[in-house]
XYZ file of C-alpha atoms in Angstrom:
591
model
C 60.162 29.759 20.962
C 61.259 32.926 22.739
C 64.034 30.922 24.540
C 63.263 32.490 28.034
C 62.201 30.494 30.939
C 58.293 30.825 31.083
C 55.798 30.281 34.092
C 52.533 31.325 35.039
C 53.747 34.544 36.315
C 54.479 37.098 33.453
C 58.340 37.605 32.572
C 59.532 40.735 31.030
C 61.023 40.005 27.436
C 63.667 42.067 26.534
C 62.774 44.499 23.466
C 64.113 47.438 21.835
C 61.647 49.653 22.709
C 57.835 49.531 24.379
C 56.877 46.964 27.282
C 56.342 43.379 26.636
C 55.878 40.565 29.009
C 54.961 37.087 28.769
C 53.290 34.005 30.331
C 52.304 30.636 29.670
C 48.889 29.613 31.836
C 48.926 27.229 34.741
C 44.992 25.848 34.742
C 44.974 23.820 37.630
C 46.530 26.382 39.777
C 44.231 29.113 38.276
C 41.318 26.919 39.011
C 42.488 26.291 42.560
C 42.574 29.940 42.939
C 39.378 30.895 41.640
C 37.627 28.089 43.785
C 39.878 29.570 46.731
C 38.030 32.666 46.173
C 34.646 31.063 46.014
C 34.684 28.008 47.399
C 32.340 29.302 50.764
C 29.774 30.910 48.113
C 29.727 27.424 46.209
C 29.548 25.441 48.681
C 26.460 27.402 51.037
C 24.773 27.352 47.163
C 24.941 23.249 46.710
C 24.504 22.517 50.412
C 20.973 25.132 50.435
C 19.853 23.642 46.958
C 20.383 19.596 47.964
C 20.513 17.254 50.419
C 23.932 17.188 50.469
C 26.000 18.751 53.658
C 28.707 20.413 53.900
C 31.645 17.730 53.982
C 29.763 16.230 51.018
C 30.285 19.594 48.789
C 33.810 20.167 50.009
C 34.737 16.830 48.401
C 32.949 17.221 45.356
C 34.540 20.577 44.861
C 38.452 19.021 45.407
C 37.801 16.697 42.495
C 39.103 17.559 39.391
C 37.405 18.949 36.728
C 38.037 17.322 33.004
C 38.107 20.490 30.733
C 38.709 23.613 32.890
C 41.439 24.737 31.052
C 39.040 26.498 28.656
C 36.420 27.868 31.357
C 39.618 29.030 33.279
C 41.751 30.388 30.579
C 38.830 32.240 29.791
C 38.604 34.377 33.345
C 42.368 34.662 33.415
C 42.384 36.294 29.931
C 39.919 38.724 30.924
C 41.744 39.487 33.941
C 45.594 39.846 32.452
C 43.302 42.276 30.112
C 42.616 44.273 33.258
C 46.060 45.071 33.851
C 47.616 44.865 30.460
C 46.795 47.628 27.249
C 46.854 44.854 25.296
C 46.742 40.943 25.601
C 47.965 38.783 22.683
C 46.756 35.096 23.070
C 48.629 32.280 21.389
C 45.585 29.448 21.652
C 44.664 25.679 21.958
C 44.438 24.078 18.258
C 41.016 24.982 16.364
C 38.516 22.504 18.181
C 39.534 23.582 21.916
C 39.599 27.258 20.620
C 36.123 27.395 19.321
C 35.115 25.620 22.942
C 37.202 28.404 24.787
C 35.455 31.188 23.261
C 31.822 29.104 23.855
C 32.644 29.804 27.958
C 30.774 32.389 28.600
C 27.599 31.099 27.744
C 28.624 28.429 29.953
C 29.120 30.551 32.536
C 25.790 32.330 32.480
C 23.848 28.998 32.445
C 25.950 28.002 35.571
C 24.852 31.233 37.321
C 21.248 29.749 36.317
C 21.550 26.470 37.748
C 23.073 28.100 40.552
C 20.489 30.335 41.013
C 17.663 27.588 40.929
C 19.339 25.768 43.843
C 19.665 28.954 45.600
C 15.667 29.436 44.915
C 14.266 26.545 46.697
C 16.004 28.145 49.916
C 14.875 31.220 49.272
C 11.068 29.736 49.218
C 12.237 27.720 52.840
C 13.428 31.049 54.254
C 10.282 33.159 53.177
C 7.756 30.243 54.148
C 9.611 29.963 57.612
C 11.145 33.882 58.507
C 9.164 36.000 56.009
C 11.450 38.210 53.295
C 14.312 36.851 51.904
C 17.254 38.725 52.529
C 19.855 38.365 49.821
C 23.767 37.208 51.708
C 27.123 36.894 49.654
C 25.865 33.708 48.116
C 23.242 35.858 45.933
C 26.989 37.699 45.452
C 28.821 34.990 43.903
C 25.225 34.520 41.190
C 25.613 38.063 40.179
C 29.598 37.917 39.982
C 29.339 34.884 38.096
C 26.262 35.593 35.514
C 28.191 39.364 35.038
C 31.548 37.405 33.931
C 29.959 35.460 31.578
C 28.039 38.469 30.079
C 31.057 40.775 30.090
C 33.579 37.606 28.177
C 31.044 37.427 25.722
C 30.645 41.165 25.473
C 34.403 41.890 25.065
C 35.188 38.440 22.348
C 31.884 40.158 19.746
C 33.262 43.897 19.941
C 35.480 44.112 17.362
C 36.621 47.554 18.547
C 38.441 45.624 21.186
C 38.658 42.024 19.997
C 40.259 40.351 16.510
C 41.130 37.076 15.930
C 44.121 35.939 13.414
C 43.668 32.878 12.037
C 46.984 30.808 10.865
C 47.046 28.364 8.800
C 49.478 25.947 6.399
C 49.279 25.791 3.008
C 47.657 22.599 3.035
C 44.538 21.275 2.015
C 43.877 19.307 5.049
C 44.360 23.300 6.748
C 41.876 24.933 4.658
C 39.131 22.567 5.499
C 39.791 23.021 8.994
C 39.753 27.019 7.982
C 36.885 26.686 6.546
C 34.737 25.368 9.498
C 36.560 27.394 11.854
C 35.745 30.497 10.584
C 32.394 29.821 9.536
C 31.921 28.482 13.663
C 33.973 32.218 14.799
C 31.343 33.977 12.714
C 28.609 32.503 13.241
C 29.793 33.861 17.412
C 30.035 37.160 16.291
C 33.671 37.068 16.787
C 34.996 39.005 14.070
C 38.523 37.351 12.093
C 41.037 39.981 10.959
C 42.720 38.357 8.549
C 44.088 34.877 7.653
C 48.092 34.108 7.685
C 49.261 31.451 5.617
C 52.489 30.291 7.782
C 55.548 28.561 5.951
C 54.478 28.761 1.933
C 57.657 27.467 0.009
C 59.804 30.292 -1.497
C 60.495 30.073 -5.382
C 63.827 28.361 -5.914
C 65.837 26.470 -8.856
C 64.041 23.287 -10.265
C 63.585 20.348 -7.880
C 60.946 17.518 -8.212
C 59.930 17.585 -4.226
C 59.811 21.659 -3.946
C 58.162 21.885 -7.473
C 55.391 19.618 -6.591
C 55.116 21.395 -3.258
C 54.791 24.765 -4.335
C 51.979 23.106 -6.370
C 50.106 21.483 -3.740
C 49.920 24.778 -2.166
C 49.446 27.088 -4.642
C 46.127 24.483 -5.184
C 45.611 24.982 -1.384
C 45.807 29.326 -1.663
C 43.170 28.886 -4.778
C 40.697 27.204 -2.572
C 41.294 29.655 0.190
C 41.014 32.622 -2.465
C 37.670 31.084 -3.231
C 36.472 30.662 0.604
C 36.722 33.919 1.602
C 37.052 36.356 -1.290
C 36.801 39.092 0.791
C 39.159 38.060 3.707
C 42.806 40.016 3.965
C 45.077 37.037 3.648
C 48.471 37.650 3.894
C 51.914 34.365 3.644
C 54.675 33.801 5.202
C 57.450 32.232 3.693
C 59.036 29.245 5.473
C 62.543 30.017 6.484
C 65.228 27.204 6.229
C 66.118 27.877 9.834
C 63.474 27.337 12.590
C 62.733 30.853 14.320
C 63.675 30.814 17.818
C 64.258 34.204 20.489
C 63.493 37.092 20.504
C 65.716 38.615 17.546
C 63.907 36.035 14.801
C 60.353 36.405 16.112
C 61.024 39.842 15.755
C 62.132 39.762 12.475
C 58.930 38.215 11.364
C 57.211 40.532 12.336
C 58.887 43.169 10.312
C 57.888 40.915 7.263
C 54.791 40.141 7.992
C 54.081 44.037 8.367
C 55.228 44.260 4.761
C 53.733 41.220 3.312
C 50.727 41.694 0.711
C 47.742 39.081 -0.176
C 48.781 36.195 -1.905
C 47.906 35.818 -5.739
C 48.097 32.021 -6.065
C 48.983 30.327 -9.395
C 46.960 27.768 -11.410
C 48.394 24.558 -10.192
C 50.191 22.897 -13.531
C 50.010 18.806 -11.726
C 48.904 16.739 -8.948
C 52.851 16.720 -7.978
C 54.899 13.711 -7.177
C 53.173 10.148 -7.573
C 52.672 7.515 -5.402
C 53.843 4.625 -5.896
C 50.710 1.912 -6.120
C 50.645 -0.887 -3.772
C 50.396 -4.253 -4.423
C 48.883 -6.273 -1.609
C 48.919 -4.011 1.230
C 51.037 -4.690 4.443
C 50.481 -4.046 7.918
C 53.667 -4.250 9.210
C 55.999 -2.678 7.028
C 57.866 0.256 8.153
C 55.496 0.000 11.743
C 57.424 -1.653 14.084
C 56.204 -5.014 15.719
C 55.056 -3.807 18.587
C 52.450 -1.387 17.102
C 50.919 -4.733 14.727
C 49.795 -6.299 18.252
C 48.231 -3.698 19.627
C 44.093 -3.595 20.586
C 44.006 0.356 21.221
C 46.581 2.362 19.383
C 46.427 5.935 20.377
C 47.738 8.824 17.450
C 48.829 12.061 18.620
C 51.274 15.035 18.718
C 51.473 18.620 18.420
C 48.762 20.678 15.935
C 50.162 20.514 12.468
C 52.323 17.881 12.432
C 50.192 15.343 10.771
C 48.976 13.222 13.034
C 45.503 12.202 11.262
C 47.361 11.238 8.046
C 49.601 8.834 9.832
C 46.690 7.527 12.085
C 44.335 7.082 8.979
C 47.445 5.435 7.473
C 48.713 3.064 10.489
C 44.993 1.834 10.581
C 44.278 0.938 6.946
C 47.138 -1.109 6.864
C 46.595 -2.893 10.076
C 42.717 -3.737 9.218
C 44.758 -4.958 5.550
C 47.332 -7.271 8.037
C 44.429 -8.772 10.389
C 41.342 -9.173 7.648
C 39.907 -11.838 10.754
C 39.314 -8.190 13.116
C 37.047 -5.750 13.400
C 38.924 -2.340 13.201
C 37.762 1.068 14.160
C 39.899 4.578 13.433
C 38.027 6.829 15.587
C 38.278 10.578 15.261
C 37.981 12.571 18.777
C 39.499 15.746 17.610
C 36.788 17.927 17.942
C 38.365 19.238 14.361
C 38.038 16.843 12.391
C 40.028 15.844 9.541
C 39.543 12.446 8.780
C 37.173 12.527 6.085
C 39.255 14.565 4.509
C 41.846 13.029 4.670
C 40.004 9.468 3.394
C 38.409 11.422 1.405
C 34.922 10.087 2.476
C 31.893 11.406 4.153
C 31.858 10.570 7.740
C 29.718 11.327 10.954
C 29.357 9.910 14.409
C 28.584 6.342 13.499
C 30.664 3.871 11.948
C 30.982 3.887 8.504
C 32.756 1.850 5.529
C 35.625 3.558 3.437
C 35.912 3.351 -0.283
C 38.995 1.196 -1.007
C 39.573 -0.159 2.293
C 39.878 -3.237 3.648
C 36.140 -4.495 4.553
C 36.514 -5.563 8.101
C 37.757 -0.867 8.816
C 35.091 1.174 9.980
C 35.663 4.781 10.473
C 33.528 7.558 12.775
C 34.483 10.833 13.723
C 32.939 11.600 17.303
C 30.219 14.325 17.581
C 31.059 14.730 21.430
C 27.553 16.873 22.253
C 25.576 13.832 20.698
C 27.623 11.206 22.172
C 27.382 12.935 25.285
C 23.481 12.909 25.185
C 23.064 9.453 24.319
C 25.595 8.232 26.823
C 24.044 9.992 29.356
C 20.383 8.735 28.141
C 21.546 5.259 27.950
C 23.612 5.102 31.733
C 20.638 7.922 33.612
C 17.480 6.704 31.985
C 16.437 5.910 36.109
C 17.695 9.709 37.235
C 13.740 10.734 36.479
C 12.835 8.166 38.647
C 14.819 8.640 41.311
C 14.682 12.454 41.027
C 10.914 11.700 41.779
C 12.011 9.904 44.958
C 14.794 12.436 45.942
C 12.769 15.352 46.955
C 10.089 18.126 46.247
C 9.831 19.818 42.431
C 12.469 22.224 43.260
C 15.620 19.980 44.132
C 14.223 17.518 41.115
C 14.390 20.533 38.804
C 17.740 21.907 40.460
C 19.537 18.808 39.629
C 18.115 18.309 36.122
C 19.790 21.653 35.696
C 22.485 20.507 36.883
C 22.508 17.249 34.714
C 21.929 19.460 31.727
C 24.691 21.616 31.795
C 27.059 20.641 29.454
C 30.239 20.260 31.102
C 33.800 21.299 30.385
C 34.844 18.694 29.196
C 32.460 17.346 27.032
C 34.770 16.446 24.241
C 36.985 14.148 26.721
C 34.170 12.946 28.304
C 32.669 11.779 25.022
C 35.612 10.523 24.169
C 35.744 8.119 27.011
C 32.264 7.009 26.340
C 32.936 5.914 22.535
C 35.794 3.818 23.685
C 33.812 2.012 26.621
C 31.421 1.275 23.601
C 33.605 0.699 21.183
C 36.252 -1.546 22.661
C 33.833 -4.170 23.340
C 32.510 -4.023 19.723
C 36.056 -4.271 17.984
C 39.257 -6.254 17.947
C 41.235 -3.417 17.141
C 40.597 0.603 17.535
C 43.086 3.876 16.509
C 42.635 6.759 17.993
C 43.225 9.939 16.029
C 43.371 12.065 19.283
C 43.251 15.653 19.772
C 46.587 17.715 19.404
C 48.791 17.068 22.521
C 47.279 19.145 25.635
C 43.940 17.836 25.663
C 45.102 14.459 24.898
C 46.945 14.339 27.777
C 43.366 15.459 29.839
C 41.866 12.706 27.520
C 44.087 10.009 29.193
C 43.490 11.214 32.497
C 39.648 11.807 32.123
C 38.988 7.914 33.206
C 40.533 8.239 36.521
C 38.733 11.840 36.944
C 35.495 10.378 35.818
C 35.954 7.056 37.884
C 36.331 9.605 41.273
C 33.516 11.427 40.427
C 31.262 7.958 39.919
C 32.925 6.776 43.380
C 32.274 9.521 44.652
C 28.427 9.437 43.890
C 27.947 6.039 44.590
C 29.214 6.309 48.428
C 26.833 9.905 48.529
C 23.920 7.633 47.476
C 24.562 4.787 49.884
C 25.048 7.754 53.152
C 21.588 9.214 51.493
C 19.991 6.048 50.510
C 16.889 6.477 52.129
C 16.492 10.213 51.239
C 17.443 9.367 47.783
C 16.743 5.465 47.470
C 19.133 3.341 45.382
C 17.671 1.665 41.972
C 19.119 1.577 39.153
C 20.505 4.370 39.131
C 23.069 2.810 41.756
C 23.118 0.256 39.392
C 23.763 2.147 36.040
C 26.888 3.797 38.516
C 28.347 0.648 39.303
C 28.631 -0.564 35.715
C 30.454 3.123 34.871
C 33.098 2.224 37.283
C 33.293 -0.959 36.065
C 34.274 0.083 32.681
C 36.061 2.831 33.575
C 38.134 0.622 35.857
C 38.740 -1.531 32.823
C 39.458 1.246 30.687
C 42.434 2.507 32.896
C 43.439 -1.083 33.034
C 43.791 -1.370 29.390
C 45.344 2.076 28.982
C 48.151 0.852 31.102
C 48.475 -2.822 29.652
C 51.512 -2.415 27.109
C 50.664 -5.777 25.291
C 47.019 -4.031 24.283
C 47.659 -0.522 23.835
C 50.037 1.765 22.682
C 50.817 5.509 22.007
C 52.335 6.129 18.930
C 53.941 10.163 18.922
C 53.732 11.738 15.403
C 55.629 14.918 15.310
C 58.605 16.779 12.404
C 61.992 16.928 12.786
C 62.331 20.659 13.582
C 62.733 22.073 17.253
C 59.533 23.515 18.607
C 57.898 20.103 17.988
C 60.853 17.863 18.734
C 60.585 19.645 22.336
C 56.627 19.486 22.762
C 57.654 15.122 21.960
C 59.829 14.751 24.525
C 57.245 16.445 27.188
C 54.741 14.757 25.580
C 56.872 11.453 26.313
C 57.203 12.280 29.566
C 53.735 13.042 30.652
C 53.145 9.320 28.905
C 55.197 7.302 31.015
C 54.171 9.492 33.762
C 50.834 7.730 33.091
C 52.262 4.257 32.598
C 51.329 3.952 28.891
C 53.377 2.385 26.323
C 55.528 4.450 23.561
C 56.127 1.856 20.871
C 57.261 3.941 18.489
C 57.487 7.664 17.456
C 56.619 8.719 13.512
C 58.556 11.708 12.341
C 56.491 12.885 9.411
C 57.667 14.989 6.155
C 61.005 13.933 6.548
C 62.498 15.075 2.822
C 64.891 13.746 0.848
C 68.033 15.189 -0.897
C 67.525 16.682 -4.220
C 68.264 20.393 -4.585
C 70.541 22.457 -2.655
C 67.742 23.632 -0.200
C 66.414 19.767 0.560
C 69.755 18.634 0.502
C 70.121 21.470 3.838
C 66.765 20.636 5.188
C 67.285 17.182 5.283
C 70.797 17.381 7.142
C 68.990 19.402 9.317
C 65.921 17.332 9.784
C 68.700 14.665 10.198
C 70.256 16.535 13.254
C 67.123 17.133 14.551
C 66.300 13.223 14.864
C 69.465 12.613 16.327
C 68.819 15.192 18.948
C 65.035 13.172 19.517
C 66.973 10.263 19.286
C 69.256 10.936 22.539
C 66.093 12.538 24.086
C 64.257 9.339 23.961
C 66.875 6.755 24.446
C 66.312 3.534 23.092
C 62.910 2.788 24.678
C 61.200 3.424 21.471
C 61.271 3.269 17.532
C 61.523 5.642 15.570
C 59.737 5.704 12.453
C 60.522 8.094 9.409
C 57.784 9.379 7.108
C 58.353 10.841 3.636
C 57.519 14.373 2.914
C 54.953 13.666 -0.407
C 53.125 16.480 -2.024
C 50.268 17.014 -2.555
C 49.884 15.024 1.026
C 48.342 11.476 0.119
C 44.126 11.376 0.416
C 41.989 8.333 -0.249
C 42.790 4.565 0.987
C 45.102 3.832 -1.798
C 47.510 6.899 -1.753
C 47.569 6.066 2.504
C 48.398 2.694 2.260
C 51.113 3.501 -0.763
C 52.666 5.910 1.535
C 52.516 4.070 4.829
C 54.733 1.658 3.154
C 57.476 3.617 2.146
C 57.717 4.485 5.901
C 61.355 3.399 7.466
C 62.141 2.303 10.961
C 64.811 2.692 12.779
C 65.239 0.438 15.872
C 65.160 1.073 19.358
């Protein structure tokens, strides 16, 4: 966006006057640092508290950990805010926000745990050499427990902490709004103001901007009427993508002078859809998508991604009536209920107007968590009881407890080893890119750490015995290992890219596409969604630019992949019927 070369280290941008510098955050090498810095504390804490030695802990601590981007980005925040007057923090998409700003409580029940494992030594030391006499490990408790207490201190004063919330004029954006805000307050994180990003300027009459500026003046009411007593303040959308430093400044000169929005009374629902007849599955898809067991949707925040997955799944339930189908949401914001246009929850449910044989669930990762965990540890208890005394048993219950990182990748891994077995065919509406991309590697992550366990309980099997618990390990692998298998099969799963013909997105594809085959998955085909049509002079510019910008994605990609275009409809289409109508006016060009 700024066009400068960006790292982890902080780069001066040039500006006409005051200091401004800027980074982008490197987790895994923040993490490695801040374990760097504490591994000794960590690892005298585990090797006190259990049974396990030294070597053991080292090797537990060099595995990676699925989710510490938020539990990181947290600390580094806090300390760029030591040596900065002022940190501005472009986040994660809503879902991995909210679970950022949740750290610090993390933290302090950490330093809890911690502190329980370091307690059964301290009753050792006292039965055996009298008074306990607290070392650097007691250090790293108190360092740890004060972090978490100061985070959450600094994100509820709002004498030192706001939080902007931007959104599209979309109703699919005001949902998400909605429960965002509602999660932020219920924090005690206070929201300055919303910004409505990209609302359609008035212009002559034109069929596809009239019915847009519709659909969003509907989308401003229902905002009006969510927070009444919110500042709100829009942006126009500008005809030319905003890149460097001159056009980011420039909007922000307007958006200093920019007042609250005072939406209209929407006159129509906007352009039809066209109805279908008997639904396809393989119109406008590509073949290689209609073939697929596990088809993966993602992309960039925004772009649409849980329209076309809801879309790409209704009509291939409608093509293979003989399958069971499953469009899972693991977003942890959802929007595929509101997008079908159907109450949903975290078990599978039928859709109004769908084909019979499509279920739909949209993954409640704490409770899937829970139940996973009940279902594959029911025989910890037991063999907690044979492990050791009360103290380690209730040390690693803490530890079993603690809700991890990532819990929303985790759970997502668990639905699909349940899942996959039950149906012939599951989509994936996937979180926006990042944490996809941790979602995909999660089963190899998770498959060390069962390894890993497994060979600790066979070097302390007659400390800690076997059982089922052993048992219950062995069959994790064994899906995992299937799991990655399937993942990397390209005749039973596929990643299909959703993303808009402008640049900022067309760039975060071609990464994304990278990091794919990195992994060995397949890219049948990549959607390009909201692609408009000519009509009045300003579509008639947009789409030769949107046309550029595909033949720029185009040369990116090679010829490896479709690419599929998607018609910009407004309002965007809700409801089985309206998804299937518009899936099929989708067009494909070849690889």
């Amino acid at each position: 966006m700024l066009g400068l070369p960006l790292g982890a280290e902080p780069v001066r941008v040039p500006t006409r006057r005051g200091e401004l510098w800027t980074a982008e955050l490197d987790a895994p090498a923040a993490l490695t640092r801040w374990l760097a810095e504490r591994r000794d504390g960590l690892e005298t804490l585990a090797e006190r508290g259990t049974w396990l030695d030294r070597d053991d802990v080292h090797r537990l601590l060099d595995l990676s950990l699925p989710g510490a981007d938020e539990l990181i980005g947290l600390l580094e925040l806090v300390r760029l805010a030591e040596t900065y007057e002022e940190v501005v923090v472009d986040t994660a998409p809503t879902g991995h926000t909210l679970r950022l700003l949740a750290m610090p409580d993390e933290l302090r029940r950490l330093a809890e745990a911690l502190d329980r494992l370091q307690a059964r030594h301290r009753i050792v030391a006292e039965s055996l050499g009298g008074a306990w006499r607290p070392d650097r490990s007691d250090d790293l408790l108190a360092e740890i427990e004060q972090q978490g207490r100061e985070i959450g201190n600094l994100l509820r004063d709002p004498a030192r902490t706001a939080f902007h919330w931007v959104l599209l004029p979309e109703a699919l954006a005001v949902a998400e709004t909605r429960d965002g805000v509602r999660a932020l307050d219920a924090a005690g994180i206070a929201v300055a103001e919303l910004i409505v990003n990209r609302v359609t300027p008035p212009g002559e009459p034109c069929a596809l901007c009239d019915a847009r500026r519709r659909a969003e003046e509907q989308a401003l009411a229902e905002l009006r009427t969510a927070f009444p007593n919110r500042s709100i303040r829009c942006l126009g959308e500008l005809e030319r993508e905003p890149r460097g430093v001159t056009a980011i400044r420039r909007i922000g000169a307007s958006l200093e002078g920019v007042s609250k929005a005072v939406p209209r009374r929407p006159r129509s629902s906007g352009l039809p859809l066209p109805s279908p007849s008997q639904p396809s599955g393989e119109e406008g898809m590509g073949a290689e998508v209609t073939k697929l067991r596990l088809l993966l949707v993602g992309g960039k925040g925004g772009v649409g991604k849980t329209t076309c997955a809801a879309s790409l799944a209704l009509r291939l339930a409608a093509s293979r009536p003989d399958h069971r189908a499953l469009l899972l949401s693991t977003d942890p914001a959802h929007s595929l209920a509101d997008v079908l246009e159907v109450p949903l929850g975290d078990d599978e449910r039928s859709i109004l107007g769908a084909p019979p044989n499509l279920r739909a669930r949209e993954l409640d990762a704490a409770r899937t968590f829970a139940d996973w965990r009940a279902r594959h540890f029911d025989e910890v208890e037991d063999w907690l009881e044979e492990a050791g005394g009360a103290a380690e048993q209730a040390a690693w219950r803490d530890l079993l407890d603690l809700a991890p990182p990532g819990l929303d990748e985790l759970s997502a891994v668990s639905a699909l080893l349940d899942a996959l077995p039950a149906f012939d065919l599951v989509v994936v509406d996937t979180a926006p890119t990042g944490h996809t991309l941790q979602l995909l590697g999660t089963p190899a992550a998770l498959l060390a750490w069962v390894q890993l366990l497994l060979s600790l309980l066979l070097k302390y099997r007659e400390v800690a015995g076997l059982g089922s618990f052993a048992s219950a390990l062995v069959e994790l692998s064994r899906g995992l290992r299937h799991l990655g298998e399937l993942l990397r099969d390209p005749a039973r799963a596929g990643f299909l890219v959703v993303t808009r013909a402008a640049e900022l997105p067309r760039r975060e594809t071609v990464r994304l596409l990278t990091a794919l085959e990195r992994l060995g998955l397949a890219l049948p085909a990549v959607v390009v969604d909201a692609v408009a049509s000519p009509g009045c002079p300003r579509c008639d510019r947009l789409a030769r630019a949107q046309d550029r910008e595909i033949g720029r994605l185009r040369r990116s990609i090679g010829r490896s992949c479709a690419i599929i275009r998607a018609p910009a409809v407004f309002p965007p289409p809700r409801g089985a019927q309206a998804l299937v109508a518009w899936g099929q006016r989708w067009e494909t060009e070849a690889p």
